[in-house]
Coordinates of N, CA and C in Angstrom, one line a residue:
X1 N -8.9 17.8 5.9 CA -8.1 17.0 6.8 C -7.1 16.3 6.1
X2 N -6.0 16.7 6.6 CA -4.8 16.0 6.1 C -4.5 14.4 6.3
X3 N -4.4 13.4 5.2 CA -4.4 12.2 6.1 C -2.9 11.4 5.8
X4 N -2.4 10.0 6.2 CA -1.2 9.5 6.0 C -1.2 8.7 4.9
X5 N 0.5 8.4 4.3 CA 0.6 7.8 3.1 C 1.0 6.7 3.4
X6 N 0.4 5.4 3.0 CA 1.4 4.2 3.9 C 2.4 4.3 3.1
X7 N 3.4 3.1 3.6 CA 5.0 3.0 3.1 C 4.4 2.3 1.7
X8 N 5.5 2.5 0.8 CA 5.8 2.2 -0.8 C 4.8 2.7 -1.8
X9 N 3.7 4.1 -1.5 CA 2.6 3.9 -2.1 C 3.1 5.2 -2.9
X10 N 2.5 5.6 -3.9 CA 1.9 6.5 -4.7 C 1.3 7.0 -4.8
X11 N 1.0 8.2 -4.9 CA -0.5 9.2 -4.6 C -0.5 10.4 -5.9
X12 N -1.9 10.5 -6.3 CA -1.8 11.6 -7.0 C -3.1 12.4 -6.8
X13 N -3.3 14.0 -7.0 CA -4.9 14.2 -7.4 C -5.1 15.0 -5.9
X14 N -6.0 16.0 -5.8 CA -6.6 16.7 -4.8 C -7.9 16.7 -4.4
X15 N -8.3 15.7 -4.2 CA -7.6 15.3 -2.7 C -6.9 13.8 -3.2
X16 N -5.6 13.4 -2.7 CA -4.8 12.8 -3.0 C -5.8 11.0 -2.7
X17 N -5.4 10.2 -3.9 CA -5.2 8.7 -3.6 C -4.3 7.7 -4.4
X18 N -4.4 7.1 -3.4 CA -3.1 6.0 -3.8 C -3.1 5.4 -4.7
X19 N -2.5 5.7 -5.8 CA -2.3 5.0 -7.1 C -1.5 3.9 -7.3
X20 N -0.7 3.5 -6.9 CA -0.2 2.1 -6.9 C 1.0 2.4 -5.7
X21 N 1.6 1.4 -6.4 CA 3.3 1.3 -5.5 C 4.4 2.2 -6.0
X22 N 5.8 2.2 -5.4 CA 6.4 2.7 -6.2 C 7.7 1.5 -6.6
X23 N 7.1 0.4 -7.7 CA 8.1 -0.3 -8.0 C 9.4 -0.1 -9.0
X24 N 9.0 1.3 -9.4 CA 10.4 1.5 -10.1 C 11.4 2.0 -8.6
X25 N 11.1 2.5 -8.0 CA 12.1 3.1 -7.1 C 12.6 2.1 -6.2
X26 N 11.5 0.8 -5.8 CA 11.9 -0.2 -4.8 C 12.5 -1.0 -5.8
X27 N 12.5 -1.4 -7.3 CA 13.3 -2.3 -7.6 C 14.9 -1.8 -8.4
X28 N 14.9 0.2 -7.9 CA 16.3 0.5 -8.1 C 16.9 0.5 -6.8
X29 N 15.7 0.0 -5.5 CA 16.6 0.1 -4.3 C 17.2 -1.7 -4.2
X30 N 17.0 -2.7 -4.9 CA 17.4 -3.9 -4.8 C 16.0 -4.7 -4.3
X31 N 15.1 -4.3 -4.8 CA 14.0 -5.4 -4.2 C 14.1 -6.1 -5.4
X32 N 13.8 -7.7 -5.2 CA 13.4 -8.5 -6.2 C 12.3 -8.7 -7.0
X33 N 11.6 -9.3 -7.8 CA 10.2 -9.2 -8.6 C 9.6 -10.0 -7.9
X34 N 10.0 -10.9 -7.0 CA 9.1 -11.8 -5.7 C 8.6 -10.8 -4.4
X35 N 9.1 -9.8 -4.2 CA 8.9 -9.2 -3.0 C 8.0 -8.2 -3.6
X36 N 8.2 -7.7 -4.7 CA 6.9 -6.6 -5.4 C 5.5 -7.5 -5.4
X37 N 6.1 -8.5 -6.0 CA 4.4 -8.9 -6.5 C 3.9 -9.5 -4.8
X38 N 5.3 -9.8 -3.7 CA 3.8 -9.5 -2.1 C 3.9 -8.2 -1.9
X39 N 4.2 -7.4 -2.4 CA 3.6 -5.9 -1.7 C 2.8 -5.9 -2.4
X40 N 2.6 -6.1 -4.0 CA 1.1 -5.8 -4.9 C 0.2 -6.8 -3.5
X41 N 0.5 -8.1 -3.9 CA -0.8 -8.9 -3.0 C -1.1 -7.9 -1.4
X42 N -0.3 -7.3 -1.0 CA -0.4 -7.3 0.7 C -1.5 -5.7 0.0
X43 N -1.3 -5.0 -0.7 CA -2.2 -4.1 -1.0 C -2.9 -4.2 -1.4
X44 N -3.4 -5.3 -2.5 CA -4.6 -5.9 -3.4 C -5.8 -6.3 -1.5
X45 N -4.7 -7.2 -1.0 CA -5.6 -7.5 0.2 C -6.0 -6.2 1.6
X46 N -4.8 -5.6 1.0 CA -5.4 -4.3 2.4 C -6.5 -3.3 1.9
X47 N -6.1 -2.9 0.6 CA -7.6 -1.9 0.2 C -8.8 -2.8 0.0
X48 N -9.1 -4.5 -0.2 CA -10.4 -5.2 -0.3 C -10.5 -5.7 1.0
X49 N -10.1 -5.1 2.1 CA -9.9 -5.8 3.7 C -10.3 -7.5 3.7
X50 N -9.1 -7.8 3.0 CA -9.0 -9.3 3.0 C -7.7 -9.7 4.2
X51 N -8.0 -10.8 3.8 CA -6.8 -11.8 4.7 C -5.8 -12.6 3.7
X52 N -4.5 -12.0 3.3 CA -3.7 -12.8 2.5 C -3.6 -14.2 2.8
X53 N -3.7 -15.0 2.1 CA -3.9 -16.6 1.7 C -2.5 -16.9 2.9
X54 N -1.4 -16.5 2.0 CA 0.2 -16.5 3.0 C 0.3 -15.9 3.9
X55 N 1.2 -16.2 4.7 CA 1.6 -15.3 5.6 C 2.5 -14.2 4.6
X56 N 2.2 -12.7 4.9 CA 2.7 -11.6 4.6 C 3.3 -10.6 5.2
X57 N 4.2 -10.2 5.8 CA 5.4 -9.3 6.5 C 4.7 -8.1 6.3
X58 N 4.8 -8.1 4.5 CA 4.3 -6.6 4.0 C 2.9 -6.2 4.0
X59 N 2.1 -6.6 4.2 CA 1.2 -6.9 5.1 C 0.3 -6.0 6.3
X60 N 1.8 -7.2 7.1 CA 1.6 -7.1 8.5 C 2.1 -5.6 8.9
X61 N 3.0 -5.3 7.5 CA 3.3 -3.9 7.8 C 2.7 -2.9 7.9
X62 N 1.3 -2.8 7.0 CA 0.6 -2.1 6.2 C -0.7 -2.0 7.3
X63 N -0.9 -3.0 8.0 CA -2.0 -3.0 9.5 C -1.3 -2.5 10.8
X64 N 0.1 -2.7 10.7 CA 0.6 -1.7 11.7 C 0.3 -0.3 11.6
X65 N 0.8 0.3 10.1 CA 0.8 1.3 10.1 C -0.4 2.2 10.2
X66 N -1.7 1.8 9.4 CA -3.0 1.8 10.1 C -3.1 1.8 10.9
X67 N -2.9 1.0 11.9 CA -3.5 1.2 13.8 C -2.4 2.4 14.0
X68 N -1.3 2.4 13.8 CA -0.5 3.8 14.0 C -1.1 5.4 13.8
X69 N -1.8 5.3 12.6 CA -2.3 6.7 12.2 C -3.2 7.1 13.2
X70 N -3.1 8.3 13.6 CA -4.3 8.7 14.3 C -5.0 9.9 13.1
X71 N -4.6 10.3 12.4 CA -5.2 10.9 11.3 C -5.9 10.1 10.2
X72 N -6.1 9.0 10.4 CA -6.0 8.2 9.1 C -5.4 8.1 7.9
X73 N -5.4 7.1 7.0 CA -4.3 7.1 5.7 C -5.5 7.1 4.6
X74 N -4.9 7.7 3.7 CA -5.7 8.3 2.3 C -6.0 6.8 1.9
X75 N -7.3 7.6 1.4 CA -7.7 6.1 0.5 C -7.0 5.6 -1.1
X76 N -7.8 4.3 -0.9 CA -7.0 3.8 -2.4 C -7.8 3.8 -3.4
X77 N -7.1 4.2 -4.2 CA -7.9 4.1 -5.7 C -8.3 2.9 -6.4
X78 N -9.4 2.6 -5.9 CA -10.3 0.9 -6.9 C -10.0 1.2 -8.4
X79 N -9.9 0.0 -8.9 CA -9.5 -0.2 -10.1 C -10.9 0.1 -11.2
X80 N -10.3 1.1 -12.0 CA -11.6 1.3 -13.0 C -12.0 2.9 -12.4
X81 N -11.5 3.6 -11.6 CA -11.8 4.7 -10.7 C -11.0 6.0 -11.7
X82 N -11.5 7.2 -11.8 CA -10.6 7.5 -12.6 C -10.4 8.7 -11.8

């Protein structure tokens, strides 16, 4: 079963998971180093199904897109996972 990739992520491996973000590409598209490190947090809190401390956009994006999937989205790779 084929599943979805959320927005800004990385994937490698068969069966594919989410290896990080892609900050070289969002900070050659003009993102700042403040808006990376809330996409790191909005993902640090979406794969440990936490509740970011702040309010987070990127986030709020990342549970959208979840309830959007009807296939579901690939898992993420825990840290220390090889």
């Amino acid at each position: 079963m084929r599943q979805d990739v959320p927005p800004y992520a990385m994937v490698q491996g068969d069966p594919a998971k989410i290896i990080g973000i892609n900050s070289i590409g969002l900070s050659r598209r003009g993102w700042s180093k403040e808006k990376l490190c809330q996409l790191r947090e909005a993902y640090r809190c979406f794969r440990n199904k936490l509740e970011p401390v702040q309010s987070n956009e990127l986030f709020d994006e990342l549970q959208a897109f979840k309830a959007k999937s009807y296939r579901g989205i690939i898992k993420l790779k825990k840290k220390g996972q090889a």
